[in-house]
Coordinates of C-alpha atoms (C1' of nucleotides) in Angstrom, one line a residue:
Chain A
M118 CA 3.5 32.4 -19.3
S119 CA 4.4 30.4 -22.4
L120 CA 2.6 30.9 -25.6
A121 CA 1.9 27.3 -26.2
P122 CA -1.5 26.2 -24.9
I123 CA -1.3 24.4 -21.6
V124 CA -2.3 20.8 -21.4
T125 CA -2.6 19.0 -18.1
R126 CA -3.9 15.6 -17.2
F127 CA -5.5 13.9 -14.3
A128 CA -4.3 10.3 -14.3
P129 CA -5.8 8.2 -11.5
S130 CA -5.4 4.5 -11.2
P131 CA -8.7 2.7 -10.9
T132 CA -7.8 0.6 -7.9
G133 CA -10.1 2.3 -5.4
F134 CA -12.4 5.3 -5.5
L135 CA -11.6 8.9 -6.1
H136 CA -10.3 10.0 -2.8
I137 CA -9.6 13.3 -1.3
G138 CA -6.0 13.6 -2.4
G139 CA -6.9 12.6 -6.0
A140 CA -9.8 15.0 -5.9
R141 CA -7.5 17.9 -5.1
T142 CA -5.0 16.9 -7.7
A143 CA -7.7 16.8 -10.2
L144 CA -8.9 20.2 -9.1
F145 CA -5.4 21.7 -9.3
N146 CA -4.9 20.3 -12.8
W147 CA -8.3 21.6 -13.9
L148 CA -7.8 25.0 -12.4
Y149 CA -4.4 25.4 -13.9
A150 CA -5.4 24.3 -17.3
R151 CA -8.7 26.1 -17.6
G152 CA -7.5 29.2 -15.8
H153 CA -4.9 29.6 -18.5
G154 CA -7.1 28.8 -21.5
G155 CA -5.7 25.2 -21.7
K156 CA -7.0 21.7 -21.6
M157 CA -7.2 19.0 -18.9
L158 CA -7.1 15.5 -20.1
L159 CA -8.3 12.4 -18.2
R160 CA -6.4 9.2 -18.4
I161 CA -7.0 6.0 -16.5
E162 CA -3.8 4.3 -15.4
D163 CA -5.1 0.8 -15.8
T164 CA -2.0 -1.1 -16.8
D165 CA -2.3 -3.3 -13.8
R166 CA -5.0 -5.6 -15.0
E167 CA -5.2 -7.4 -11.7
R168 CA -6.3 -4.4 -9.8
S169 CA -8.2 -2.3 -12.2
T170 CA -12.0 -2.4 -12.1
D171 CA -14.7 -0.8 -14.1
D172 CA -16.5 0.1 -10.9
A173 CA -13.6 2.1 -9.8
V174 CA -13.4 3.9 -13.2
A175 CA -17.1 4.8 -12.8
A176 CA -16.6 6.0 -9.3
I177 CA -13.8 8.3 -10.4
I178 CA -15.9 9.8 -13.1
D179 CA -18.9 10.2 -10.8
G180 CA -16.6 11.9 -8.3
L181 CA -15.2 14.3 -10.8
K182 CA -18.7 15.2 -12.1
W183 CA -20.0 15.8 -8.7
L184 CA -17.1 18.1 -8.0
G185 CA -18.0 20.0 -11.2
L186 CA -14.8 19.1 -12.9
D187 CA -14.8 18.1 -16.6
W188 CA -12.1 17.1 -19.0
D189 CA -11.3 17.6 -22.7
G190 CA -11.7 14.7 -25.0
G191 CA -12.6 11.2 -24.0
V192 CA -11.4 9.0 -21.2
V193 CA -8.1 7.5 -22.2
S194 CA -7.3 4.0 -21.2
Q195 CA -3.7 3.5 -20.7
Y196 CA -3.9 -0.2 -21.1
E197 CA -5.4 0.2 -24.6
R198 CA -2.3 2.0 -25.7
A199 CA -0.1 -1.0 -24.8
D200 CA 0.9 -1.6 -28.4
R201 CA 2.2 1.9 -28.7
H202 CA 4.2 1.5 -25.5
R203 CA 5.8 -1.7 -26.8
E204 CA 6.6 0.1 -30.0
V205 CA 8.6 2.6 -28.0
V206 CA 10.4 -0.2 -26.2
D207 CA 11.4 -1.7 -29.6
T208 CA 12.9 1.6 -30.6
L209 CA 14.9 1.8 -27.3
L210 CA 16.0 -1.8 -27.7
A211 CA 17.1 -1.2 -31.3
E212 CA 19.1 1.8 -30.2
G213 CA 20.7 -0.1 -27.5
K214 CA 19.1 2.1 -24.8
A215 CA 17.3 -0.8 -23.3
Y216 CA 18.1 -4.4 -22.7
R217 CA 16.6 -7.8 -21.8
C218 CA 16.8 -8.9 -18.2
Y219 CA 16.4 -12.5 -17.4
A220 CA 16.7 -12.2 -13.7
S221 CA 13.8 -14.1 -12.0
P222 CA 11.6 -12.6 -9.4
Q223 CA 13.1 -14.8 -6.7
E224 CA 16.6 -13.7 -7.8
L225 CA 15.5 -10.1 -7.5
A226 CA 14.0 -10.7 -4.1
E227 CA 17.3 -12.2 -2.9
M228 CA 19.2 -9.3 -4.3
R229 CA 17.1 -6.9 -2.4
E230 CA 17.3 -9.0 0.7
K231 CA 21.0 -9.2 0.6
A232 CA 21.4 -5.5 -0.1
R233 CA 19.3 -4.7 2.9
A234 CA 21.2 -7.0 5.1
E235 CA 24.4 -5.4 4.1
G236 CA 23.1 -2.0 4.6
R237 CA 23.1 -1.1 0.9
P238 CA 20.2 0.4 -0.9
P239 CA 18.0 -2.3 -2.4
R240 CA 18.5 -1.8 -6.1
Y241 CA 18.9 -3.9 -9.2
D242 CA 22.5 -4.5 -9.8
G243 CA 22.5 -4.4 -13.5
R244 CA 23.6 -8.0 -14.0
W245 CA 22.1 -8.3 -17.4
R246 CA 22.9 -4.8 -18.6
D247 CA 26.0 -5.7 -20.6
R248 CA 25.7 -9.4 -20.8
D249 CA 25.7 -11.1 -24.1
P250 CA 22.2 -12.2 -25.3
S251 CA 23.6 -15.6 -26.0
E252 CA 23.8 -16.2 -22.3
A253 CA 20.0 -16.0 -22.0
P254 CA 18.6 -18.9 -20.2
E255 CA 16.3 -21.3 -22.1
G256 CA 12.5 -20.7 -22.0
V257 CA 12.7 -17.6 -19.8
R258 CA 10.8 -14.5 -21.0
P259 CA 12.8 -11.4 -20.2
A260 CA 11.7 -8.1 -18.8
I261 CA 13.0 -5.1 -20.6
R262 CA 15.0 -2.6 -18.6
L263 CA 16.1 0.9 -19.5
K264 CA 19.8 1.5 -19.6
T265 CA 20.0 4.5 -17.3
P266 CA 23.0 6.7 -17.0
V267 CA 25.4 5.5 -14.3
D268 CA 27.2 8.7 -13.8
G269 CA 26.2 12.3 -13.4
E270 CA 23.0 13.7 -12.0
T271 CA 19.4 14.1 -13.0
V272 CA 17.7 17.4 -12.3
V273 CA 14.0 18.2 -12.1
E274 CA 13.1 21.8 -12.0
D275 CA 9.8 21.5 -10.2
H276 CA 7.3 24.3 -10.0
V277 CA 6.5 23.4 -6.4
Q278 CA 9.6 21.7 -5.0
G279 CA 12.2 23.8 -6.8
R280 CA 15.3 22.3 -8.2
V281 CA 15.7 18.7 -7.1
V282 CA 18.8 16.8 -7.9
W283 CA 19.6 13.0 -7.8
Q284 CA 22.9 11.3 -8.3
N285 CA 22.4 8.8 -11.2
K286 CA 24.2 6.1 -9.3
D287 CA 21.3 6.1 -6.9
L288 CA 18.8 5.3 -9.6
D289 CA 18.8 1.8 -11.0
D290 CA 17.6 0.4 -14.4
L291 CA 13.9 0.4 -14.3
I292 CA 11.7 -2.1 -16.0
L293 CA 9.9 -0.8 -19.1
L294 CA 8.2 -4.0 -20.2
R295 CA 7.2 -6.9 -17.9
S296 CA 8.2 -10.4 -18.8
D297 CA 4.6 -10.9 -19.9
G298 CA 5.1 -8.2 -22.5
N299 CA 2.9 -5.6 -20.7
P300 CA 4.2 -2.1 -20.2
T301 CA 4.9 -0.8 -16.7
Y302 CA 3.4 2.4 -15.4
M303 CA 6.8 4.1 -15.6
L304 CA 7.0 3.6 -19.3
A305 CA 3.3 4.2 -20.0
V306 CA 3.1 7.5 -18.3
V307 CA 6.0 8.9 -20.2
V308 CA 4.8 7.7 -23.6
D309 CA 1.2 8.8 -23.0
D310 CA 2.1 12.2 -21.6
H311 CA 4.3 12.7 -24.6
D312 CA 1.8 11.5 -27.2
M313 CA -1.1 13.3 -25.6
G314 CA 0.9 16.6 -25.7
V315 CA 0.9 17.1 -21.9
T316 CA 2.8 20.3 -21.2
H317 CA 2.4 20.3 -17.4
I318 CA 2.4 17.4 -15.0
V319 CA 0.7 18.2 -11.7
R320 CA 0.6 15.3 -9.3
G321 CA 1.2 14.2 -5.7
D322 CA 4.8 14.5 -4.5
D323 CA 4.8 10.7 -3.9
H324 CA 5.8 10.8 -7.5
L325 CA 8.8 13.0 -7.1
T326 CA 11.3 10.2 -7.3
N327 CA 9.5 8.9 -10.3
A328 CA 10.0 12.2 -12.0
A329 CA 13.7 11.5 -12.0
R330 CA 13.3 8.0 -13.4
Q331 CA 10.8 9.2 -16.0
T332 CA 13.2 11.9 -17.0
H333 CA 15.6 9.2 -18.0
I334 CA 13.0 7.7 -20.4
Y335 CA 12.3 11.1 -21.9
Q336 CA 16.0 11.6 -22.5
A337 CA 16.4 8.1 -24.0
M338 CA 13.7 8.9 -26.4
G339 CA 14.9 12.4 -27.0
W340 CA 11.6 13.9 -26.0
P341 CA 11.2 17.2 -24.2
V342 CA 10.4 16.8 -20.5
P343 CA 7.1 18.4 -19.5
E344 CA 6.9 21.1 -16.8
M345 CA 6.3 19.5 -13.4
A346 CA 4.6 20.4 -10.2
H347 CA 4.7 17.9 -7.4
I348 CA 2.1 18.9 -4.8
P349 CA 2.4 17.9 -1.2
L350 CA 0.2 15.1 0.1
I351 CA -2.8 15.6 2.3
H352 CA -2.4 14.1 5.8
G353 CA -5.0 12.9 8.3
P354 CA -5.8 15.0 11.4
D355 CA -3.1 13.2 13.3
G356 CA -0.4 14.1 10.8
A357 CA 0.0 10.6 9.5
K358 CA -0.7 9.5 6.0
L359 CA -4.4 9.6 5.2
S360 CA -5.9 6.2 5.9
K361 CA -9.4 4.7 5.8
R362 CA -9.8 5.6 9.5
H363 CA -9.9 9.3 9.0
G364 CA -10.1 10.9 5.7
A365 CA -9.1 8.7 2.8
L366 CA -12.8 8.4 1.9
G367 CA -14.1 8.6 -1.6
V368 CA -15.6 11.9 -2.6
E369 CA -19.0 10.1 -2.6
A370 CA -18.6 9.7 1.1
Y371 CA -18.4 13.5 1.5
R372 CA -21.5 13.8 -0.6
A373 CA -23.2 11.3 1.7
M374 CA -22.1 13.5 4.6
G375 CA -24.1 16.3 3.1
Y376 CA -21.3 18.5 1.8
L377 CA -21.8 20.8 -1.1
P378 CA -19.4 20.5 -4.1
Q379 CA -18.6 24.2 -4.1
A380 CA -17.7 24.0 -0.4
M381 CA -15.6 20.9 -1.1
R382 CA -13.8 22.6 -3.9
N383 CA -13.1 25.7 -1.9
Y384 CA -11.9 23.7 1.0
L385 CA -9.6 21.6 -1.2
V386 CA -8.1 24.5 -3.1
R387 CA -7.1 26.1 0.2
L388 CA -5.3 23.0 1.3
G389 CA -1.7 23.7 0.2
W390 CA -2.5 26.8 -1.9
S391 CA -3.5 30.3 -1.0
H392 CA -4.2 33.7 -2.4
G393 CA -3.3 36.1 0.3
D394 CA -5.9 36.0 3.1
D395 CA -8.8 35.0 0.8
E396 CA -10.8 32.2 2.2
M397 CA -14.1 32.0 0.3
M398 CA -13.8 32.3 -3.4
S399 CA -16.0 31.6 -6.4
M400 CA -15.1 29.3 -9.2
E401 CA -14.3 32.4 -11.3
Q402 CA -11.9 33.7 -8.7
M403 CA -10.2 30.3 -8.3
L404 CA -9.8 30.1 -12.0
D405 CA -8.4 33.6 -12.1
W406 CA -6.1 33.3 -9.1
F407 CA -4.8 29.8 -9.1
D408 CA -1.2 29.3 -9.9
L409 CA 1.4 26.6 -9.5
D410 CA 4.0 28.8 -8.0
A411 CA 1.8 29.7 -5.0
I412 CA 1.4 26.1 -3.9
G413 CA 3.0 25.4 -0.6
K414 CA 5.7 22.8 -0.1
S415 CA 4.6 21.1 3.1
A416 CA 1.8 18.6 3.6
A417 CA -1.5 19.8 4.9
R418 CA -3.8 18.0 7.4
F419 CA -7.4 17.4 6.6
D420 CA -9.6 19.3 9.1
F421 CA -13.2 18.4 9.1
A422 CA -14.1 21.4 11.4
K423 CA -13.0 23.9 8.8
L424 CA -14.7 22.0 6.0
E425 CA -17.9 22.0 8.1
N426 CA -17.7 25.7 8.7
L427 CA -17.1 26.5 5.1
N428 CA -20.0 24.2 4.0
G429 CA -22.3 26.0 6.5
L430 CA -21.2 29.3 4.9
Y431 CA -22.1 28.0 1.5
M432 CA -25.4 26.6 2.6
R433 CA -26.5 29.9 4.1
Q434 CA -25.3 31.7 1.0
T435 CA -27.3 29.6 -1.3
P436 CA -30.7 31.0 -2.2
D437 CA -33.6 29.2 -0.5
D438 CA -35.2 27.8 -3.6
E439 CA -31.9 26.6 -4.9
L440 CA -31.0 24.9 -1.7
Y441 CA -34.4 23.3 -1.7
S442 CA -33.7 21.8 -5.1
V443 CA -30.2 20.7 -4.1
F444 CA -31.5 19.1 -1.0
L445 CA -34.1 17.1 -2.9
A446 CA -31.6 16.1 -5.6
N447 CA -29.2 14.8 -3.0
L448 CA -31.7 13.0 -0.8
A449 CA -30.9 9.6 -2.3
Y450 CA -27.3 9.9 -1.2
L451 CA -28.0 11.0 2.4
P452 CA -28.6 8.5 5.2
G453 CA -32.3 8.2 5.8
G454 CA -32.9 10.4 2.7
R455 CA -35.0 7.8 0.9
E456 CA -37.3 7.4 3.9
F457 CA -37.6 11.2 4.1
E458 CA -38.4 11.4 0.4
A459 CA -41.1 8.8 0.8
R460 CA -42.8 10.9 3.4
L461 CA -42.9 14.0 1.3
D462 CA -46.2 14.8 -0.2
D463 CA -47.4 18.1 -1.8
I464 CA -48.2 19.7 1.5
R465 CA -45.1 18.7 3.2
S466 CA -43.0 19.7 0.2
R467 CA -44.5 23.2 0.4
R468 CA -43.8 23.3 4.1
L469 CA -40.2 22.3 3.5
A470 CA -39.7 25.0 1.0
Q471 CA -41.3 27.5 3.3
A472 CA -39.2 26.4 6.2
M473 CA -35.9 26.6 4.3
P474 CA -34.8 30.0 5.6
G475 CA -35.0 28.9 9.2
L476 CA -33.6 25.5 8.5
K477 CA -30.5 26.5 6.5
E478 CA -29.5 29.0 9.1
R479 CA -29.0 26.1 11.5
A480 CA -27.5 23.5 9.3
K481 CA -23.8 23.0 8.4
N482 CA -24.5 20.3 5.9
L483 CA -27.4 18.5 4.2
V484 CA -27.5 15.8 6.8
D485 CA -28.1 18.4 9.5
L486 CA -30.8 19.9 7.2
L487 CA -32.4 16.5 6.8
E488 CA -32.4 15.9 10.6
S489 CA -33.8 19.3 11.4
A490 CA -36.5 19.1 8.7
Q491 CA -37.6 15.7 10.0
F492 CA -40.5 17.2 12.0
L493 CA -42.1 18.5 8.9
V494 CA -42.7 15.1 7.5
E495 CA -43.5 13.1 10.6
D496 CA -47.0 11.8 11.3
R497 CA -49.0 12.6 14.3
P498 CA -48.8 11.9 17.1
L499 CA -45.2 12.9 17.1
Q500 CA -42.6 10.7 18.5
M501 CA -41.1 12.8 21.3
Q502 CA -37.3 12.9 21.7
E503 CA -36.0 12.6 25.2
K504 CA -35.2 16.2 25.6
A505 CA -38.6 17.2 24.4
L506 CA -40.2 14.9 26.8
K507 CA -38.3 16.5 29.6
I508 CA -39.7 19.9 28.7
L509 CA -43.2 18.6 28.6
D510 CA -43.8 18.2 32.4
D511 CA -47.2 18.7 33.9
S512 CA -47.1 22.5 34.0
A513 CA -45.8 22.7 30.4
R514 CA -48.7 20.6 29.3
Q515 CA -51.0 22.9 31.2
T516 CA -49.5 25.9 29.5
L517 CA -50.0 24.2 26.1
A518 CA -53.7 23.9 26.8
E519 CA -53.9 27.6 27.6
V520 CA -51.8 28.8 24.7
A521 CA -53.8 26.6 22.4
G522 CA -56.8 28.9 23.1
V523 CA -54.7 32.0 22.4
L524 CA -53.5 30.6 19.1
T525 CA -57.0 29.6 18.1
D526 CA -58.2 33.1 18.7
T527 CA -55.4 34.7 16.5
P528 CA -57.1 35.9 13.4
D529 CA -54.2 35.8 11.0
W530 CA -52.1 32.6 11.1
D531 CA -48.7 34.2 10.2
A532 CA -45.5 34.5 12.2
A533 CA -45.9 38.1 13.1
S534 CA -49.5 37.8 14.3
L535 CA -48.8 34.6 16.2
E536 CA -45.8 36.2 17.9
A537 CA -47.9 39.2 18.9
S538 CA -50.6 37.2 20.5
V539 CA -48.2 34.7 22.3
K540 CA -46.1 37.6 23.6
G541 CA -49.3 39.3 24.7
F542 CA -50.4 36.2 26.5
A543 CA -47.0 35.9 28.2
E544 CA -47.1 39.5 29.5
A545 CA -50.7 39.2 30.7
T546 CA -49.9 36.0 32.6
E547 CA -46.4 37.3 33.7
R548 CA -44.6 34.4 32.1
K549 CA -41.3 34.4 30.4
L550 CA -41.6 33.8 26.7
G551 CA -39.3 30.8 27.0
S552 CA -41.7 29.0 29.4
I553 CA -44.2 29.0 26.5
A554 CA -42.0 28.7 23.5
Q555 CA -40.2 25.6 24.7
P556 CA -43.3 23.5 25.4
L557 CA -44.6 24.7 22.0
R558 CA -41.4 23.6 20.4
A559 CA -41.5 20.2 22.0
A560 CA -45.1 19.7 21.0
L561 CA -44.7 21.0 17.5
T562 CA -41.4 19.4 16.6
G563 CA -40.9 16.6 19.1
R564 CA -37.5 18.0 19.9
A565 CA -35.8 20.6 22.0
T566 CA -34.4 22.7 19.2
S567 CA -35.9 24.0 16.0
P568 CA -36.2 27.1 14.0
G569 CA -37.9 30.1 15.5
I570 CA -41.2 28.8 17.0
F571 CA -43.4 31.3 15.3
D572 CA -42.0 30.3 12.0
V573 CA -42.6 26.7 12.9
L574 CA -46.2 27.6 13.7
A575 CA -46.6 29.4 10.4
V576 CA -45.0 26.7 8.3
L577 CA -47.0 23.9 9.9
G578 CA -50.3 25.9 9.5
R579 CA -53.2 26.3 11.8
E580 CA -54.7 22.9 11.6
E581 CA -51.6 20.8 11.9
S582 CA -50.1 23.1 14.6
L583 CA -53.2 23.0 16.8
A584 CA -53.5 19.3 16.4
R585 CA -49.9 18.7 17.5
I586 CA -50.4 20.9 20.5
E587 CA -53.6 19.2 21.4
D588 CA -51.7 15.8 21.2
Q589 CA -49.5 17.0 24.0
A590 CA -51.7 19.3 26.1
S591 CA -53.3 18.0 29.2
Chain B
rG48 C1' 19.5 1.4 5.9
rC49 C1' 19.8 4.6 1.4
rC50 C1' 17.8 8.8 -1.6
rC51 C1' 14.5 13.0 -1.8
rC52 C1' 11.2 16.6 0.4
rC53 C1' 9.1 19.3 4.4
rU54 C1' 9.0 22.4 9.4
rU55 C1' 5.0 30.2 11.2
rC56 C1' -0.8 29.8 16.5
rG57 C1' -4.2 23.0 17.9
rU58 C1' -5.4 23.2 12.2
rC59 C1' -5.3 25.7 7.1
rU60 C1' -2.3 29.7 6.0
rA61 C1' -0.2 35.3 5.1
rG62 C1' 4.8 36.6 5.1
rU63 C1' 9.7 36.6 -0.6
rG64 C1' 15.9 41.1 4.7
rG65 C1' 13.9 46.4 7.9
rU66 C1' 6.6 48.5 7.8
rC67 C1' 6.6 41.5 12.4
rU68 C1' 5.5 44.3 19.6
rA69 C1' 4.1 38.2 13.1
rG70 C1' -1.8 39.2 9.9
rG71 C1' -6.3 36.3 8.4
rA72 C1' -9.5 31.9 8.7
rC73 C1' -11.3 27.4 11.4
rG74 C1' -11.4 25.6 16.3
rC75 C1' -11.3 27.1 21.5
rC76 C1' -12.7 30.7 25.7
rG77 C1' -15.6 35.1 27.3
rC78 C1' -19.4 38.8 26.4
rC79 C1' -23.6 40.7 23.5
rC80 C1' -28.1 39.3 20.7
rU81 C1' -32.1 35.6 22.1
rC82 C1' -38.2 31.5 22.6
rU83 C1' -34.3 26.6 21.9
rC84 C1' -30.3 25.6 18.7
rA85 C1' -27.8 28.1 15.4
rC86 C1' -26.6 32.8 12.7
rG87 C1' -24.5 37.4 13.7
rG88 C1' -21.6 41.2 16.5
rC89 C1' -17.5 42.3 19.9
rG90 C1' -13.2 40.8 22.7
rG91 C1' -9.4 37.1 24.3
rA92 C1' -5.7 33.1 24.7
rA93 C1' -2.6 30.9 20.9
rA94 C1' 3.0 30.2 16.4
rC95 C1' 8.3 31.8 13.5
rA96 C1' 11.2 23.4 15.9
rG97 C1' 16.4 23.9 18.3
rG98 C1' 21.4 25.5 17.5
rG99 C1' 25.1 27.9 14.7
rG100 C1' 26.4 31.4 10.9
rU101 C1' 25.8 35.6 6.9
rU102 C1' 24.1 40.8 7.6
rC103 C1' 24.0 47.2 10.3
rG104 C1' 19.4 44.1 10.6
rA105 C1' 16.6 37.3 9.7
rG106 C1' 10.2 34.3 10.2
rU107 C1' 12.5 35.6 5.6
rC108 C1' 19.5 33.6 3.1
rC109 C1' 23.4 29.4 4.4
rC110 C1' 24.8 25.1 7.6
rC111 C1' 23.9 21.4 11.4
rU112 C1' 20.6 18.8 14.6
rA113 C1' 15.9 17.1 15.8
rG114 C1' 11.1 15.9 14.2
rG115 C1' 7.6 14.7 10.2
rG116 C1' 6.6 12.9 5.3
rG117 C1' 7.6 10.4 0.5
rG118 C1' 10.3 6.9 -2.3
rC119 C1' 13.5 2.6 -2.8
rG120 C1' 8.1 -3.5 -6.9
rC121 C1' 8.0 -7.4 -13.4
rC122 C1' 2.1 -1.5 -8.1
rA123 C1' 0.4 2.9 -9.9

RNA sequence: GCCCCCUUCGUCUAGUGGUCUAGGACGCCGCCCUCUCACGGCGGAAACAGGGGUUCGAGUCCCCUAGGGGGCGCCA
C-alpha cells in the first residue's frame, strides 16, 4: 500500500437515476477509500447540458444516502469547472499538442459511413491535424482535438483487468472542446481527476477504452496517470446488458420493493468481489476486507432470489424494535404504505410492535411485512380472502362457535394459556389442532396464512379476537 | 467490420501447478420440525466452454476456436 492517502471519486452523470451498477461502483469506491483511510469525492458529470437535470442529481444523492454512503467535501459540478477545462485546452493548443478541427458534423458522419462501408474502423482521419490555420473556412467555429500519438502503444496497468495494451494507430484524435466552446467529458474527467487529487479511478469497464484515450491527455499535460480499476458490468438475469425490463432500476425502486440498505450493500459487494466463502458481512468487515485486487474480471448477473434471501436474513437479524422503527420510517415508500399508516392508531401500533417477532420470521422484505401485518390494522368485519373463505365452511364455523366458548373461559389471555386450553379442547373432542387453528386463523386474520395462531390471539387481545371470531361463527 | 475484455454448478463465487473423487451461498428436489406460511435442521442432484500445447502433474500457465460482453459520438 502506498503512503499517500487514497482519494477515489464517484462520478455519475445525472441523466437518469442512480441505478444498480452505479450504486455498486459508488460502494466499491467508498469501501476502497474509507477502508484505507482515504477519501471518496462526489462529482456530477453534467457537461452535457441537454441531458442533465436537477432531479437526477437529487435522485443520485438520495440513493447514496439511502445506501449509507457519504462523500468528502461538497458535490462538485463538472460543468461549473468549464473555465478551468478551457484553460487546459489553451495550454495544449499553445504547446501544439492540440489543434482546431473545422470538419462539420455532416462531414464526420460521411467519414464514418464511408469507413464502415469499406470495412475500416470508423475513426476521424486527422484531416485538420497538420493543416495550416489559414485554410480554415469562414465563419466556422472549430472543435479542438488532441494530437494523439500515431505510433507506438498505450498501456493501462489496471487493478482488475491487468495489463491492457492498445496500438496508438487504433485510437484517433479525440475532441477536447466542442465547437460551442464546451469541454467534452473526455477532457473534463482528466482535468477534474487531476485537480481533485484523485489517486484511484474505480469505474465500470465500459470505460476501459476511455482509459487509453484519457491516458493520452494525461501524457500531453505531463500529469501522472492515476491508478485504475475497471470493474465488470452487472448484467440482467438473462445475461444481457441490464435494461429497464429487469434490473436497471433506480435504487429507490429497491427501497420501494422493501429491501434494507444493509442487505443491498451486502448483495452488491458480493457481485464481482468476494472474500473467500464469506457471504454475510458487516460494514466493518467490508471496510476491513475490501480490496481492488480481489475483484473478479467477468460480468455478474443480477439475481433477485439471492437478494431476497439475503434481505430476509437481515430482517430476521434486526432486533424487533429496530425493525419496527425501520418499517414505520419506510412506510411512505412502500406500495400501500400510506394507507397502512393512516390506519395505525395507538392500539394498532402496539399490536404491530408486539407482533413483530412472528411477522419478521415470515417476511423477506418490508413489502411482505406490510402485507402480513395488514390484518392488524383492518376494521371488522374482516374482508375474507378467498383461501380464508374456503376454510370457513359450515363445520369450521361451527367449530369457531365452540372454541369461542373455550377461549372466553381461559383466565389468562396470553399465548401459552390460550394454547393450553385450545389443545385441551382439541384432545377432549378428538380433533386435530389444525382443524381448529385454521378456522381461527381465517376468522382472525382473513387469510390462510399468518404467524402462530396463539400469538395472533395474544396480539389482538381478548376483545378484538372474540369479536372477530363471533363475526365468522355460525 | 475494427479494437479491448471475459468464460468453474441455473445464479453469485472459492480455487493463484500436486491437498480438486472441485468447496461455500442462493435457487431447486427430498426428509424432519409443524396449527398455516415461513424459520430452522438434515440429505441430494448440479460446473472447470471446446481443442491443442507446456509440465512428472493443469480448473490453475500458453495458443487457437466458439460463445458472451464492452467500446468505436462535437454522450457520459
